[in-house]
Amino acid sequence: MHIPAEQTPIPLGASTLSQLADTIVRPRYDRSRALPGLVHIGVGGFNRSHLAIYLDDLLARGESHRWGELGIGLLPGDKQIHAALEEQDFLYGHLQVDTDQESYRVIGSLVGHLFAPESGEAVLEKLSAADCAIVSLTVTEGGYFIENASGRFLADHEDVRHDLADPERPKTWLGYVAEASNRRMRLGRPPFTLLSCDNLQANGETARTALLSFAGSRNSTLHKWMETNISFPNSMVDRITPRTTDDNRAAIANKFGVLDLCPVVSEPFRQWVLEDAFVAGRPAWELVGAQMTSDVAPYEKTKMRLLNGGHSAIGYAADLLGYSTIADAVSDPMLHELLEEFMAEVRPTLPQLPGIDLDSYTATIVKRFSNSAIRDQVARICSDGCTKMAKFIVPSLVDLLEGREFPRVLPFVIASWLHYLRGFDESGRKLSIADPSLAYLQAFLDAGGGDVRLALSVRPLFGEIAFTHPQLVSAVQTALDQLRKNRARATLEQILKRAKTT
């Protein structure tokens, strides 16, 4: 559908829903009946393309009116989204984009939003209300105040210190949730579930460590109540949600005739696996595509090794070859083959899981990476390489070696990363290396970036591999030497030929 240029787009709001084009899906349920049984902290793009849409799907079925979402914004940057949502009666649109098509839908499950710096007491009242059964989070990995290397809670952070000193006027989600828990405890109100929806491994355990560490610093009685009463289920989330641009807003106005101040954009694919450990009830998410399980870890393992590992497998070679987006990279037949061979090599390290067909899952990964409408940046995939190698590549490598299977593709993946760290692609273009852990490889870099043993001997990244598997060190060294001498395409061609014959 194309809206003529002279036709003014309709501002999105509760009173204008009936004026939208019939092709646009919109809430048909009574939003006034939806109670804020779930309070979500951090209503950014991912929350609105993921959890909120699962809730909208449930509400559209005519059930689960207990499970509307109330959003909370803690950061100064959240003021803009708060104002936009408020102007639109907390409605927003979801633009779903694929290579050759796009669709637009209005989401109604967000029934309110509070900007905490201006409404702190109202936030505490909502969090401590008996009707609030789930407090969910998307606060990014850094928002848990957990040091990556040591797992230590950062009790000396200035915001944490502030919330401990002034608990009734908190700044962080820790301070808000702890004070709300304190009020529930004093008033005899029921407990709640704290549900992390951040894209990090064992996110529930991370949230538990952060919150109970904070509570222990505040009050032993409160700590005991929270430890005894609150549940912290792990969950695995997956949906590529790029930042919304002015071009996206213009496309919505032009193609769908809607003036939407705060739309969200995503790919069609979505996945959510949750540990079924909710102390005060939960939405029936399994009715709309989520998977409930007693153990999220094996699902995380599959995603990290195939999807996240697959990104790293092609990302560094793609940057060396001058590609800017993952979709462009996968359109290169050789990089496409690299991705396929990488996943074939990793698959034997993975368990068979209910609800996951690995043939379908790997095919879906290729399709998702090929989605040219998403424009996922190669530079983003290549950032933070030390952590990504340690989390997404090395575990598969260790399992293969311990199973006496010698990998043919993974040594090249490591070598392509090490070669990328020289900071230039093959046309001489300077690469932007963004990696806060790069100091781990200082000895390797200071020696000219050619001695693989200096990199593989870094135990925080590679464990004992360099000391227990000299054949692997030799394989990575050979691949790096070839990259330095013959360049990426010729080296990759040889690697893929050998992978097919073994």
Coordinates of C-alpha atoms in Angstrom, one line a residue:
M1 CA 0.0 0.0 0.0
H2 CA 1.3 3.4 -1.0
I3 CA -0.1 6.6 0.5
P4 CA -0.2 9.5 -2.0
A5 CA 2.2 12.3 -1.1
E6 CA -0.6 14.8 -0.6
Q7 CA -2.3 12.6 2.0
T8 CA -1.3 13.5 5.6
P9 CA -0.3 10.5 7.7
I10 CA -2.6 9.8 10.7
P11 CA -1.0 10.4 14.1
L12 CA -1.0 7.2 16.1
G13 CA -3.2 7.2 19.2
A14 CA -6.2 5.5 20.8
S15 CA -8.7 7.8 19.1
T16 CA -7.2 7.3 15.6
L17 CA -6.9 3.5 15.5
S18 CA -10.2 3.1 13.6
Q19 CA -8.9 5.5 11.0
L20 CA -5.9 3.4 10.0
A21 CA -5.9 1.3 6.9
D22 CA -7.7 -2.0 7.1
T23 CA -4.5 -3.9 6.3
I24 CA -2.8 -2.7 9.5
V25 CA -3.2 -5.1 12.4
R26 CA -4.1 -3.3 15.6
P27 CA -5.4 -4.1 19.1
R28 CA -9.0 -5.4 18.9
Y29 CA -9.1 -6.0 22.7
D30 CA -10.2 -3.6 25.4
R31 CA -6.9 -2.1 26.6
S32 CA -8.6 -0.5 29.6
R33 CA -9.1 -4.0 31.0
A34 CA -5.4 -4.9 30.8
L35 CA -3.9 -4.8 34.2
P36 CA -0.2 -4.0 34.7
G37 CA 0.6 -7.4 36.2
L38 CA 4.1 -7.1 34.6
V39 CA 6.3 -4.1 35.2
H40 CA 9.2 -3.8 32.8
I41 CA 12.3 -1.7 33.5
G42 CA 14.1 -0.6 30.3
V43 CA 11.5 -0.2 27.6
G44 CA 13.9 0.1 24.7
G45 CA 13.6 -1.3 21.2
F46 CA 14.2 -4.9 22.2
N47 CA 11.6 -5.1 24.9
R48 CA 9.0 -3.6 22.5
S49 CA 9.9 -6.0 19.7
H50 CA 10.0 -9.1 21.9
L51 CA 8.3 -9.4 25.3
A52 CA 5.6 -6.7 24.6
I53 CA 4.7 -8.5 21.3
Y54 CA 4.3 -11.8 23.0
L55 CA 1.9 -10.1 25.5
D56 CA 0.1 -8.4 22.7
D57 CA -0.4 -11.8 21.0
L58 CA -1.9 -13.2 24.2
L59 CA -4.2 -10.2 24.8
A60 CA -5.4 -10.5 21.1
R61 CA -6.6 -14.1 22.0
G62 CA -9.0 -12.6 24.4
E63 CA -7.3 -13.9 27.5
S64 CA -4.6 -12.9 30.0
H65 CA -6.0 -9.4 30.8
R66 CA -4.0 -9.6 34.0
W67 CA -0.8 -9.3 31.9
G68 CA -0.6 -5.8 30.5
E69 CA 2.9 -4.2 30.7
L70 CA 3.8 -1.1 32.6
G71 CA 7.1 0.4 31.4
I72 CA 9.7 2.1 33.6
G73 CA 12.4 4.4 32.2
L74 CA 15.4 5.0 34.5
L75 CA 17.9 6.7 32.3
P76 CA 17.9 10.4 31.1
G77 CA 17.7 9.1 27.5
D78 CA 14.4 7.4 28.4
K79 CA 12.6 10.8 28.7
Q80 CA 12.2 11.1 24.9
I81 CA 10.6 7.6 24.5
H82 CA 8.4 8.4 27.5
A83 CA 7.1 11.6 25.9
A84 CA 6.5 9.9 22.6
L85 CA 4.7 6.9 24.2
E86 CA 2.6 9.2 26.3
E87 CA 1.6 11.3 23.3
Q88 CA 0.4 8.1 21.5
D89 CA -1.5 6.7 24.5
F90 CA 1.4 4.2 24.9
L91 CA 0.7 2.7 21.5
Y92 CA 3.5 2.1 19.1
G93 CA 4.1 0.3 15.8
H94 CA 6.2 -2.7 14.9
L95 CA 7.8 -2.6 11.5
Q96 CA 8.8 -6.1 10.6
V97 CA 11.3 -6.2 7.7
D98 CA 12.6 -8.9 5.5
T99 CA 14.6 -8.8 2.3
D100 CA 11.6 -8.5 0.0
Q101 CA 8.7 -7.5 2.2
E102 CA 7.7 -5.5 5.3
S103 CA 4.6 -5.3 7.4
Y104 CA 3.4 -2.8 10.1
R105 CA 1.3 -3.6 13.2
V106 CA 0.2 -1.5 16.2
I107 CA 1.1 -3.0 19.6
G108 CA -1.3 -2.3 22.6
S109 CA 0.1 -4.4 25.4
L110 CA 2.1 -1.5 26.9
V111 CA -0.6 0.1 29.1
G112 CA 1.5 2.8 30.7
H113 CA 5.0 4.2 31.2
L114 CA 6.7 6.1 34.0
F115 CA 9.9 8.2 33.8
A116 CA 11.5 7.3 37.1
P117 CA 13.7 10.5 37.5
E118 CA 10.5 12.5 37.6
S119 CA 8.1 9.9 39.1
G120 CA 10.2 7.9 41.6
E121 CA 7.5 7.4 44.2
A122 CA 5.0 6.3 41.6
V123 CA 7.5 3.8 40.3
L124 CA 8.0 2.4 43.8
E125 CA 4.2 2.2 44.3
K126 CA 3.8 0.2 41.1
L127 CA 6.7 -2.2 41.9
S128 CA 5.4 -2.8 45.4
A129 CA 1.7 -3.2 44.4
A130 CA 0.2 -6.7 45.0
D131 CA -1.0 -6.8 41.4
C132 CA 2.6 -6.7 40.2
A133 CA 3.6 -10.3 39.9
I134 CA 6.6 -10.0 37.5
V135 CA 9.3 -7.4 37.3
S136 CA 11.2 -7.8 34.1
L137 CA 14.4 -6.2 32.9
T138 CA 16.3 -5.1 29.8
V139 CA 19.1 -3.1 31.3
T140 CA 22.1 -4.3 29.2
E141 CA 24.9 -6.4 30.5
G142 CA 26.6 -3.4 32.2
G143 CA 23.4 -2.7 34.1
Y144 CA 23.9 -5.6 36.4
F145 CA 27.1 -4.1 38.0
I146 CA 28.9 -7.4 37.7
E147 CA 32.5 -7.4 36.7
N148 CA 33.0 -9.6 33.6
A149 CA 36.4 -11.1 34.5
S150 CA 35.8 -11.9 38.1
G151 CA 32.0 -12.1 38.5
R152 CA 32.3 -9.6 41.4
F153 CA 29.4 -7.3 42.3
L154 CA 30.6 -3.7 41.9
A155 CA 29.4 -2.5 45.3
D156 CA 31.7 0.6 45.1
H157 CA 29.9 2.0 42.0
E158 CA 28.7 5.5 42.7
D159 CA 25.1 4.8 41.7
V160 CA 25.1 1.7 43.9
R161 CA 26.5 3.7 46.8
H162 CA 23.9 6.3 46.3
D163 CA 21.0 3.8 46.4
L164 CA 22.4 2.2 49.6
A165 CA 22.7 5.6 51.3
D166 CA 19.3 6.9 50.1
P167 CA 17.1 3.9 49.6
E168 CA 13.8 5.8 49.2
R169 CA 15.1 7.9 46.3
P170 CA 17.0 5.3 44.2
K171 CA 18.6 5.7 40.8
T172 CA 19.2 2.1 39.7
W173 CA 16.9 -0.9 39.1
L174 CA 18.6 -2.5 42.1
G175 CA 17.6 0.3 44.4
Y176 CA 14.0 0.4 43.1
V177 CA 13.5 -3.3 43.3
A178 CA 15.1 -3.6 46.7
E179 CA 13.0 -0.7 48.1
A180 CA 9.8 -2.2 46.6
S181 CA 10.7 -5.5 48.2
N182 CA 11.2 -3.8 51.5
R183 CA 7.7 -2.3 51.3
R184 CA 6.2 -5.7 50.3
M185 CA 7.9 -7.3 53.3
R186 CA 6.7 -4.7 55.7
L187 CA 3.1 -4.7 54.4
G188 CA 2.8 -8.5 54.1
R189 CA 2.3 -8.4 50.4
P190 CA 3.1 -11.4 48.1
P191 CA 6.5 -11.8 46.4
F192 CA 7.2 -11.5 42.7
T193 CA 9.4 -13.0 40.0
L194 CA 12.4 -11.0 38.7
L195 CA 12.7 -11.9 35.0
S196 CA 15.8 -10.8 33.1
C197 CA 15.2 -10.5 29.3
D198 CA 18.8 -9.3 28.6
N199 CA 20.8 -11.2 26.0
L200 CA 23.4 -12.7 28.3
Q201 CA 24.1 -16.2 29.4
A202 CA 22.4 -17.3 32.6
N203 CA 20.7 -13.9 32.9
G204 CA 18.5 -15.0 35.8
E205 CA 21.5 -16.1 37.8
T206 CA 23.2 -12.8 37.0
A207 CA 20.2 -10.8 38.1
R208 CA 20.0 -12.9 41.3
T209 CA 23.7 -12.3 42.1
A210 CA 23.3 -8.5 41.5
L211 CA 20.1 -8.0 43.5
L212 CA 21.0 -10.2 46.5
S213 CA 24.5 -8.7 46.7
F214 CA 22.9 -5.3 46.8
A215 CA 20.3 -6.4 49.4
G216 CA 23.0 -7.9 51.5
S217 CA 24.8 -4.6 51.6
R218 CA 21.6 -2.8 52.7
N219 CA 19.9 -5.0 55.3
S220 CA 20.2 -8.7 56.4
T221 CA 16.5 -9.1 57.1
L222 CA 15.6 -7.7 53.6
H223 CA 18.2 -9.9 52.0
K224 CA 16.7 -13.0 53.7
W225 CA 13.2 -12.1 52.6
M226 CA 14.3 -11.6 49.0
E227 CA 16.4 -14.7 48.9
T228 CA 13.5 -16.8 50.2
N229 CA 10.6 -15.3 48.2
I230 CA 11.8 -14.0 44.9
S231 CA 12.4 -16.3 41.9
F232 CA 14.9 -15.5 39.2
P233 CA 14.2 -17.7 36.1
N234 CA 16.8 -17.8 33.3
S235 CA 15.6 -17.0 29.9
M236 CA 17.0 -17.0 26.4
V237 CA 15.9 -14.2 24.0
D238 CA 16.6 -13.8 20.3
R239 CA 15.4 -11.3 17.8
I240 CA 17.5 -8.9 15.7
T241 CA 16.2 -5.4 16.5
P242 CA 18.2 -2.6 14.9
R243 CA 18.0 1.0 16.0
T244 CA 14.9 2.7 14.5
T245 CA 15.9 5.4 12.0
D246 CA 14.3 8.5 10.5
D247 CA 14.1 6.5 7.2
N248 CA 12.0 3.8 9.1
R249 CA 9.6 6.5 10.4
A250 CA 9.3 8.0 6.9
A251 CA 8.6 4.6 5.4
I252 CA 5.8 4.0 7.9
A253 CA 4.3 7.4 7.1
N254 CA 4.6 6.9 3.3
K255 CA 3.7 3.2 3.0
F256 CA 1.2 2.8 5.8
G257 CA -0.1 6.3 6.3
V258 CA 0.8 6.5 10.1
L259 CA 2.7 9.1 11.9
D260 CA 4.4 7.0 14.6
L261 CA 6.8 8.8 16.9
C262 CA 8.3 5.7 18.4
P263 CA 8.1 2.6 16.2
V264 CA 10.3 -0.4 16.6
V265 CA 11.9 -2.4 13.8
S266 CA 12.8 -6.1 13.8
E267 CA 13.4 -9.2 11.7
P268 CA 10.5 -11.7 11.4
F269 CA 12.3 -14.4 13.5
R270 CA 11.8 -14.4 17.3
Q271 CA 12.6 -17.0 20.0
W272 CA 12.1 -17.1 23.7
V273 CA 12.9 -20.0 26.0
L274 CA 12.1 -19.5 29.7
E275 CA 12.7 -21.5 32.8
D276 CA 9.3 -22.2 34.3
A277 CA 10.0 -20.8 37.8
F278 CA 7.5 -18.1 38.5
V279 CA 6.4 -17.6 42.2
A280 CA 3.3 -15.5 41.5
G281 CA 1.9 -16.7 38.2
R282 CA 2.8 -15.9 34.7
P283 CA 1.3 -15.3 31.2
A284 CA 0.7 -18.4 29.1
W285 CA 3.5 -17.5 26.8
E286 CA 3.7 -21.0 25.4
L287 CA 0.4 -20.3 23.7
V288 CA 2.0 -17.7 21.4
G289 CA 5.3 -19.4 20.6
A290 CA 7.5 -19.2 23.7
Q291 CA 9.0 -22.4 25.0
M292 CA 8.9 -23.2 28.7
T293 CA 11.5 -25.5 30.1
S294 CA 13.2 -26.6 33.3
D295 CA 16.7 -25.8 32.0
V296 CA 17.5 -23.0 29.6
A297 CA 21.3 -23.7 29.5
P298 CA 21.3 -26.2 26.6
Y299 CA 19.2 -23.9 24.4
E300 CA 21.6 -21.1 25.2
K301 CA 24.5 -23.3 24.2
T302 CA 22.9 -24.1 20.9
K303 CA 22.3 -20.4 20.2
M304 CA 25.7 -19.2 21.3
R305 CA 27.6 -21.8 19.3
L306 CA 25.6 -21.6 16.1
L307 CA 24.2 -18.1 15.9
N308 CA 26.7 -16.0 17.9
G309 CA 29.6 -18.3 16.8
G310 CA 28.4 -18.1 13.2
H311 CA 28.5 -14.3 13.3
S312 CA 32.1 -14.4 14.5
A313 CA 33.0 -17.1 12.0
I314 CA 32.2 -14.9 9.0
G315 CA 32.6 -11.5 10.6
Y316 CA 36.3 -11.1 10.7
A317 CA 36.8 -12.5 7.2
A318 CA 34.0 -10.2 6.0
D319 CA 35.7 -7.1 7.5
L320 CA 39.0 -8.1 5.9
L321 CA 37.2 -8.4 2.5
G322 CA 35.6 -5.0 2.9
Y323 CA 32.0 -5.9 3.5
S324 CA 30.0 -3.5 5.7
T325 CA 26.8 -5.6 6.4
I326 CA 26.3 -9.3 7.3
A327 CA 23.8 -9.7 4.5
D328 CA 26.3 -8.5 1.9
A329 CA 28.9 -10.8 3.4
V330 CA 26.6 -13.9 3.2
S331 CA 25.8 -13.1 -0.4
D332 CA 29.5 -13.8 -1.1
P333 CA 29.5 -17.6 -2.1
M334 CA 32.7 -18.2 -0.2
L335 CA 31.6 -16.6 3.0
H336 CA 28.2 -18.4 2.7
E337 CA 30.1 -21.7 2.4
L338 CA 32.3 -20.7 5.4
L339 CA 29.2 -20.2 7.5
E340 CA 27.7 -23.6 6.4
E341 CA 31.0 -25.4 7.1
F342 CA 31.4 -23.8 10.5
M343 CA 27.9 -24.8 11.6
A344 CA 28.4 -28.3 10.3
E345 CA 31.7 -28.6 12.3
V346 CA 30.1 -27.3 15.5
R347 CA 26.8 -29.3 15.4
P348 CA 28.3 -32.5 16.9
T349 CA 29.0 -30.6 20.1
L350 CA 25.3 -29.8 20.6
P351 CA 22.6 -31.8 22.3
Q352 CA 19.2 -32.8 20.7
L353 CA 16.6 -30.6 22.3
P354 CA 12.8 -30.6 22.4
G355 CA 11.4 -28.1 20.0
I356 CA 14.7 -27.6 18.1
D357 CA 15.4 -29.2 14.8
L358 CA 19.0 -28.4 14.0
D359 CA 18.6 -28.7 10.3
S360 CA 15.8 -26.1 10.4
Y361 CA 17.6 -24.0 13.0
T362 CA 20.8 -23.7 10.9
A363 CA 18.9 -23.0 7.7
T364 CA 17.0 -20.2 9.6
I365 CA 20.4 -18.7 10.7
V366 CA 21.5 -18.5 7.1
K367 CA 18.2 -16.9 6.1
R368 CA 18.4 -14.4 9.0
F369 CA 22.0 -13.4 8.2
S370 CA 20.8 -12.9 4.5
N371 CA 18.1 -10.4 5.5
S372 CA 19.3 -7.3 3.6
A373 CA 16.6 -5.2 5.2
I374 CA 18.2 -5.4 8.6
R375 CA 21.6 -4.1 7.6
D376 CA 23.3 -5.6 10.6
Q377 CA 26.8 -4.1 10.6
V378 CA 29.9 -6.2 10.3
A379 CA 31.7 -3.7 12.6
R380 CA 29.2 -4.5 15.4
I381 CA 29.7 -8.2 15.0
C382 CA 33.5 -7.8 15.1
S383 CA 33.5 -5.7 18.3
D384 CA 34.5 -7.1 21.6
G385 CA 36.3 -10.0 19.9
C386 CA 38.1 -11.3 23.0
T387 CA 34.9 -11.9 24.9
K388 CA 33.2 -13.4 21.8
M389 CA 36.0 -15.8 21.1
A390 CA 36.1 -17.0 24.7
K391 CA 32.3 -17.4 24.8
F392 CA 31.3 -18.5 21.3
I393 CA 34.2 -20.2 19.6
V394 CA 36.5 -21.7 22.3
P395 CA 33.9 -23.9 24.0
S396 CA 33.1 -25.7 20.7
L397 CA 36.8 -26.0 20.0
V398 CA 37.4 -27.6 23.4
D399 CA 34.6 -30.1 23.0
L400 CA 35.8 -31.1 19.6
L401 CA 39.3 -31.6 20.7
E402 CA 38.3 -33.6 23.8
G403 CA 36.2 -35.8 21.5
R404 CA 39.3 -36.4 19.4
E405 CA 37.7 -34.5 16.4
F406 CA 40.2 -32.2 14.9
P407 CA 38.5 -29.0 13.6
R408 CA 39.3 -27.7 10.1
V409 CA 37.3 -24.5 10.0
L410 CA 37.7 -23.1 13.6
P411 CA 41.4 -22.6 13.4
F412 CA 40.8 -20.4 10.4
V413 CA 38.2 -18.4 12.3
I414 CA 40.6 -17.7 15.1
A415 CA 43.4 -16.8 12.6
S416 CA 41.1 -14.4 10.8
W417 CA 40.3 -12.7 14.1
L418 CA 44.0 -12.4 14.9
H419 CA 44.8 -11.1 11.4
Y420 CA 41.9 -8.6 11.6
L421 CA 43.6 -7.2 14.8
R422 CA 46.4 -5.6 12.6
G423 CA 43.7 -3.0 12.0
F424 CA 43.5 -2.9 8.1
D425 CA 41.4 -4.6 5.6
E426 CA 42.9 -6.0 2.4
S427 CA 42.4 -2.7 0.5
G428 CA 44.3 -0.9 3.2
R429 CA 41.2 0.7 4.8
K430 CA 41.7 1.3 8.5
L431 CA 39.4 -0.9 10.6
S432 CA 37.9 0.3 13.9
I433 CA 38.9 -2.2 16.6
A434 CA 36.5 -1.9 19.5
D435 CA 37.5 -4.3 22.2
P436 CA 37.8 -3.4 25.9
S437 CA 39.6 -6.6 26.6
L438 CA 42.3 -6.2 24.0
A439 CA 45.0 -5.8 26.7
Y440 CA 44.9 -9.6 27.0
L441 CA 46.7 -9.8 23.6
Q442 CA 49.2 -7.0 24.2
A443 CA 52.2 -9.4 24.1
F444 CA 50.9 -10.9 20.8
L445 CA 50.4 -7.4 19.3
D446 CA 53.7 -6.0 20.6
A447 CA 55.5 -9.0 18.9
G448 CA 54.0 -8.0 15.6
G449 CA 50.8 -10.1 15.6
G450 CA 52.4 -13.1 14.0
D451 CA 53.2 -15.5 16.8
V452 CA 50.0 -17.5 17.5
R453 CA 51.3 -19.1 20.7
L454 CA 51.4 -15.7 22.4
A455 CA 47.7 -15.3 21.8
L456 CA 46.5 -18.9 22.4
S457 CA 48.5 -19.0 25.7
V458 CA 46.2 -16.3 27.2
R459 CA 44.3 -18.5 29.7
P460 CA 41.3 -16.2 30.3
L461 CA 40.5 -16.5 26.6
F462 CA 41.7 -19.9 25.5
G463 CA 42.2 -21.9 28.7
E464 CA 44.8 -24.7 28.4
I465 CA 44.4 -25.3 24.7
A466 CA 47.9 -24.0 23.8
F467 CA 49.5 -26.3 26.3
T468 CA 47.5 -29.4 25.7
H469 CA 46.9 -29.3 21.9
P470 CA 50.1 -28.3 20.1
Q471 CA 48.5 -29.5 16.8
L472 CA 45.9 -26.8 17.1
V473 CA 48.5 -24.1 17.7
S474 CA 50.2 -25.3 14.5
A475 CA 46.9 -25.2 12.5
V476 CA 46.1 -21.7 13.6
Q477 CA 49.7 -20.6 12.9
T478 CA 49.5 -22.0 9.4
A479 CA 46.2 -20.3 8.7
L480 CA 47.6 -16.9 10.0
D481 CA 50.7 -17.3 8.0
Q482 CA 48.7 -17.9 4.9
L483 CA 46.5 -14.9 5.6
R484 CA 49.5 -12.7 6.0
K485 CA 51.1 -14.0 2.8
N486 CA 48.2 -14.9 0.5
R487 CA 45.4 -12.7 1.8
A488 CA 41.9 -13.8 2.9
R489 CA 40.1 -15.0 -0.2
A490 CA 42.9 -17.3 -1.3
T491 CA 43.4 -18.7 2.2
L492 CA 39.7 -19.3 2.7
E493 CA 39.5 -21.1 -0.6
Q494 CA 42.2 -23.5 0.6
I495 CA 40.6 -24.0 4.0
L496 CA 37.2 -24.8 2.5
K497 CA 38.8 -27.3 0.0
R498 CA 40.5 -29.1 2.9
A499 CA 37.3 -29.0 5.0
K500 CA 35.4 -30.8 2.2
T501 CA 37.9 -33.6 1.8
T502 CA 38.2 -34.5 5.5

